[in-house]
PDB file of C-alpha atoms in Angstrom:
ATOM      1  CA  UNK A1395      98.714  58.565 136.432  1.00  0.00           C
ATOM      2  CA  UNK A1396      96.736  56.118 138.650  1.00  0.00           C
ATOM      3  CA  UNK A1397      98.302  52.740 139.240  1.00  0.00           C
ATOM      4  CA  UNK A1398      96.460  49.687 140.542  1.00  0.00           C
ATOM      5  CA  UNK A1399      98.012  47.005 142.696  1.00  0.00           C
ATOM      6  CA  UNK A1400      96.361  43.624 143.263  1.00  0.00           C
ATOM      7  CA  UNK A1401      97.470  41.573 146.233  1.00  0.00           C
ATOM      8  CA  UNK A1402      96.064  38.094 146.756  1.00  0.00           C
ATOM      9  CA  UNK A1403      95.887  36.777 150.315  1.00  0.00           C
ATOM     10  CA  UNK A1404      95.243  33.242 151.370  1.00  0.00           C
ATOM     11  CA  UNK A1405      95.302  32.241 155.076  1.00  0.00           C
ATOM     12  CA  UNK A1406      97.710  35.020 156.079  1.00  0.00           C
ATOM     13  CA  UNK A1407      96.006  36.247 159.279  1.00  0.00           C
ATOM     14  CA  UNK A1408      99.033  35.486 161.454  1.00  0.00           C
ATOM     15  CA  UNK A1409     101.342  37.481 159.133  1.00  0.00           C
ATOM     16  CA  UNK A1410      99.148  40.558 158.672  1.00  0.00           C
ATOM     17  CA  UNK A1411     100.143  43.386 161.002  1.00  0.00           C
ATOM     18  CA  UNK A1412      99.390  47.026 161.475  1.00  0.00           C
ATOM     19  CA  UNK A1413     101.482  49.349 159.381  1.00  0.00           C
ATOM     20  CA  UNK A1414     101.628  46.909 156.442  1.00  0.00           C
ATOM     21  CA  UNK A1415     100.702  49.647 154.001  1.00  0.00           C
ATOM     22  CA  UNK A1416     102.738  52.416 155.549  1.00  0.00           C
ATOM     23  CA  UNK A1417     105.356  52.248 152.771  1.00  0.00           C
ATOM     24  CA  UNK A1418     102.655  53.218 150.243  1.00  0.00           C
ATOM     25  CA  UNK A1419     101.480  56.170 152.288  1.00  0.00           C
ATOM     26  CA  UNK A1420     103.438  58.675 150.156  1.00  0.00           C
ATOM     27  CA  UNK A1421     101.680  57.415 147.048  1.00  0.00           C
ATOM     28  CA  UNK A1422      98.150  57.531 148.473  1.00  0.00           C
ATOM     29  CA  UNK A1423      96.756  59.623 145.583  1.00  0.00           C
ATOM     30  CA  UNK A1424      98.420  57.558 142.827  1.00  0.00           C
ATOM     31  CA  UNK A1425      97.812  54.034 144.078  1.00  0.00           C
ATOM     32  CA  UNK A1426      94.582  52.046 144.216  1.00  0.00           C
ATOM     33  CA  UNK A1427      94.890  48.781 146.071  1.00  0.00           C
ATOM     34  CA  UNK A1428      92.719  45.749 145.420  1.00  0.00           C
ATOM     35  CA  UNK A1429      93.148  43.199 148.221  1.00  0.00           C
ATOM     36  CA  UNK A1430      91.713  39.818 147.504  1.00  0.00           C
ATOM     37  CA  UNK A1431      90.845  37.296 150.173  1.00  0.00           C
ATOM     38  CA  UNK A1432      91.077  34.046 148.220  1.00  0.00           C
ATOM     39  CA  UNK A1433      89.017  31.557 150.226  1.00  0.00           C
ATOM     40  CA  UNK A1434      90.873  31.969 153.562  1.00  0.00           C
ATOM     41  CA  UNK A1435      89.684  29.876 156.421  1.00  0.00           C
ATOM     42  CA  UNK A1436      91.259  31.976 159.155  1.00  0.00           C
ATOM     43  CA  UNK A1437      90.769  35.603 160.196  1.00  0.00           C
ATOM     44  CA  UNK A1438      92.449  37.039 157.095  1.00  0.00           C
ATOM     45  CA  UNK A1439      89.275  38.841 155.947  1.00  0.00           C
ATOM     46  CA  UNK A1440      88.793  40.543 159.330  1.00  0.00           C
ATOM     47  CA  UNK A1441      92.454  41.634 159.466  1.00  0.00           C
ATOM     48  CA  UNK A1442      92.324  43.038 155.961  1.00  0.00           C
ATOM     49  CA  UNK A1443      89.122  44.983 156.764  1.00  0.00           C
ATOM     50  CA  UNK A1444      90.856  46.451 159.796  1.00  0.00           C
ATOM     51  CA  UNK A1445      93.894  47.462 157.765  1.00  0.00           C
ATOM     52  CA  UNK A1446      91.737  49.161 155.145  1.00  0.00           C
ATOM     53  CA  UNK A1447      89.966  51.174 157.842  1.00  0.00           C
ATOM     54  CA  UNK A1448      93.244  52.376 159.363  1.00  0.00           C
ATOM     55  CA  UNK A1449      95.549  52.707 156.321  1.00  0.00           C
ATOM     56  CA  UNK A1450      94.134  55.845 154.651  1.00  0.00           C
ATOM     57  CA  UNK A1451      94.821  54.309 151.233  1.00  0.00           C
ATOM     58  CA  UNK A1452      92.286  53.868 148.487  1.00  0.00           C
ATOM     59  CA  UNK A1453      91.603  50.145 148.942  1.00  0.00           C
ATOM     60  CA  UNK A1454      88.988  47.733 147.724  1.00  0.00           C
ATOM     61  CA  UNK A1455      88.499  44.318 149.244  1.00  0.00           C
ATOM     62  CA  UNK A1456      87.194  41.458 147.248  1.00  0.00           C
ATOM     63  CA  UNK A1457      86.193  38.337 149.157  1.00  0.00           C
ATOM     64  CA  UNK A1458      86.204  35.092 147.174  1.00  0.00           C
ATOM     65  CA  UNK A1459      84.404  32.519 149.329  1.00  0.00           C
ATOM     66  CA  UNK A1460      86.111  29.436 147.876  1.00  0.00           C
ATOM     67  CA  UNK A1461      89.735  29.244 146.821  1.00  0.00           C
ATOM     68  CA  UNK A1462      89.486  28.875 143.037  1.00  0.00           C
ATOM     69  CA  UNK A1463      93.186  29.403 142.379  1.00  0.00           C
ATOM     70  CA  UNK A1464      95.521  32.324 142.075  1.00  0.00           C
ATOM     71  CA  UNK A1465      94.736  33.047 138.443  1.00  0.00           C
ATOM     72  CA  UNK A1466      91.019  33.319 139.124  1.00  0.00           C
ATOM     73  CA  UNK A1467      91.737  35.784 141.987  1.00  0.00           C
ATOM     74  CA  UNK A1468      94.045  37.926 139.823  1.00  0.00           C
ATOM     75  CA  UNK A1469      91.450  38.029 137.103  1.00  0.00           C
ATOM     76  CA  UNK A1470      88.817  39.178 139.532  1.00  0.00           C
ATOM     77  CA  UNK A1471      91.076  42.063 140.620  1.00  0.00           C
ATOM     78  CA  UNK A1472      91.904  42.964 137.011  1.00  0.00           C
ATOM     79  CA  UNK A1473      88.246  42.921 136.064  1.00  0.00           C
ATOM     80  CA  UNK A1474      87.516  45.253 139.021  1.00  0.00           C
ATOM     81  CA  UNK A1475      90.197  47.719 138.043  1.00  0.00           C
ATOM     82  CA  UNK A1476      89.294  47.762 134.355  1.00  0.00           C
ATOM     83  CA  UNK A1477      85.537  48.067 134.872  1.00  0.00           C
ATOM     84  CA  UNK A1478      85.464  50.473 137.844  1.00  0.00           C
ATOM     85  CA  UNK A1479      88.538  52.573 137.542  1.00  0.00           C
ATOM     86  CA  UNK A1480      89.606  52.438 133.908  1.00  0.00           C
ATOM     87  CA  UNK A1481      93.195  51.998 134.985  1.00  0.00           C
ATOM     88  CA  UNK A1482      95.743  51.281 132.304  1.00  0.00           C
ATOM     89  CA  UNK A1483      98.548  50.036 134.598  1.00  0.00           C
ATOM     90  CA  UNK A1484      98.346  47.567 137.409  1.00  0.00           C
ATOM     91  CA  UNK A1485     100.493  45.017 138.999  1.00  0.00           C
ATOM     92  CA  UNK A1486      99.728  41.945 141.021  1.00  0.00           C
ATOM     93  CA  UNK A1487     101.397  39.794 143.648  1.00  0.00           C
ATOM     94  CA  UNK A1488     100.385  36.864 145.779  1.00  0.00           C
ATOM     95  CA  UNK A1489     101.206  36.000 149.386  1.00  0.00           C
ATOM     96  CA  UNK A1490     101.064  32.271 148.896  1.00  0.00           C
ATOM     97  CA  UNK A1491     104.754  31.829 149.433  1.00  0.00           C
ATOM     98  CA  UNK A1492     105.010  34.232 152.330  1.00  0.00           C
ATOM     99  CA  UNK A1493     104.870  32.763 155.816  1.00  0.00           C
ATOM    100  CA  UNK A1494     106.343  35.436 158.072  1.00  0.00           C
ATOM    101  CA  UNK A1495     105.371  39.071 158.500  1.00  0.00           C
ATOM    102  CA  UNK A1496     108.796  40.274 157.419  1.00  0.00           C
ATOM    103  CA  UNK A1497     108.091  38.740 154.014  1.00  0.00           C
ATOM    104  CA  UNK A1498     104.862  40.752 153.776  1.00  0.00           C
ATOM    105  CA  UNK A1499     106.745  43.973 154.606  1.00  0.00           C
ATOM    106  CA  UNK A1500     109.366  43.048 152.033  1.00  0.00           C
ATOM    107  CA  UNK A1501     106.591  42.540 149.464  1.00  0.00           C
ATOM    108  CA  UNK A1502     105.175  46.020 150.266  1.00  0.00           C
ATOM    109  CA  UNK A1503     108.667  47.504 149.747  1.00  0.00           C
ATOM    110  CA  UNK A1504     108.763  45.741 146.341  1.00  0.00           C
ATOM    111  CA  UNK A1505     105.343  47.200 145.498  1.00  0.00           C
ATOM    112  CA  UNK A1506     106.606  50.624 146.530  1.00  0.00           C
ATOM    113  CA  UNK A1507     109.495  50.258 144.111  1.00  0.00           C
ATOM    114  CA  UNK A1508     107.060  49.145 141.383  1.00  0.00           C
ATOM    115  CA  UNK A1509     104.930  52.249 141.993  1.00  0.00           C
ATOM    116  CA  UNK A1510     107.972  54.576 141.877  1.00  0.00           C
ATOM    117  CA  UNK A1511     109.015  53.023 138.608  1.00  0.00           C
ATOM    118  CA  UNK A1512     105.512  53.395 137.097  1.00  0.00           C
ATOM    119  CA  UNK A1513     105.153  57.006 138.230  1.00  0.00           C
ATOM    120  CA  UNK A1514     108.532  57.957 136.740  1.00  0.00           C
ATOM    121  CA  UNK A1515     107.534  56.245 133.439  1.00  0.00           C
ATOM    122  CA  UNK A1516     106.081  58.865 131.141  1.00  0.00           C
ATOM    123  CA  UNK A1517     104.481  57.657 127.894  1.00  0.00           C
ATOM    124  CA  UNK A1518     103.887  60.409 125.371  1.00  0.00           C
ATOM    125  CA  UNK A1519     100.290  59.735 124.533  1.00  0.00           C
ATOM    126  CA  UNK A1520      99.973  62.563 121.965  1.00  0.00           C
ATOM    127  CA  UNK A1521     102.630  61.136 119.617  1.00  0.00           C
ATOM    128  CA  UNK A1522     101.450  57.575 119.910  1.00  0.00           C
ATOM    129  CA  UNK A1523      98.719  56.449 117.499  1.00  0.00           C
ATOM    130  CA  UNK A1524      98.316  53.040 119.095  1.00  0.00           C
ATOM    131  CA  UNK A1525      95.670  52.702 121.762  1.00  0.00           C
ATOM    132  CA  UNK A1526      97.151  51.619 125.076  1.00  0.00           C
ATOM    133  CA  UNK A1527      95.867  48.329 126.485  1.00  0.00           C
ATOM    134  CA  UNK A1528      95.922  47.262 130.067  1.00  0.00           C
ATOM    135  CA  UNK A1529      99.260  45.942 131.181  1.00  0.00           C
ATOM    136  CA  UNK A1530      99.888  43.330 133.864  1.00  0.00           C
ATOM    137  CA  UNK A1531     103.106  43.387 135.869  1.00  0.00           C
ATOM    138  CA  UNK A1532     103.955  40.643 138.276  1.00  0.00           C
ATOM    139  CA  UNK A1533     105.514  42.188 141.360  1.00  0.00           C
TER     140      UNK A1533
END
């Protein structure tokens, strides 16, 4: 089961550090990350590109030039997952309230817990007659 995780960043360059995605390393094959730079005016985009290059995770970076709000950014990530990957399950989170790097690492631990929960969830598709629809989880 592939799981998508959308994380929206906005002016978080000072908080982004190497090793941010290390907690998800064990789930490399199950997790697809969609990182969204939501109109940042600092070096957030450059730092995210560096993290993607060094993380080894399956990441996509979407750069939204102007901040059009959190909902717009989340919808952009959801559209990407649904159109490109046909994922049924994905979660999202924002970094708007996070101001220190420890908060970002805490967020990544929460995402790891979300991924563990979703991997352990087994839906019996053969017995179900209802088609599954994409599900959003706020992390």
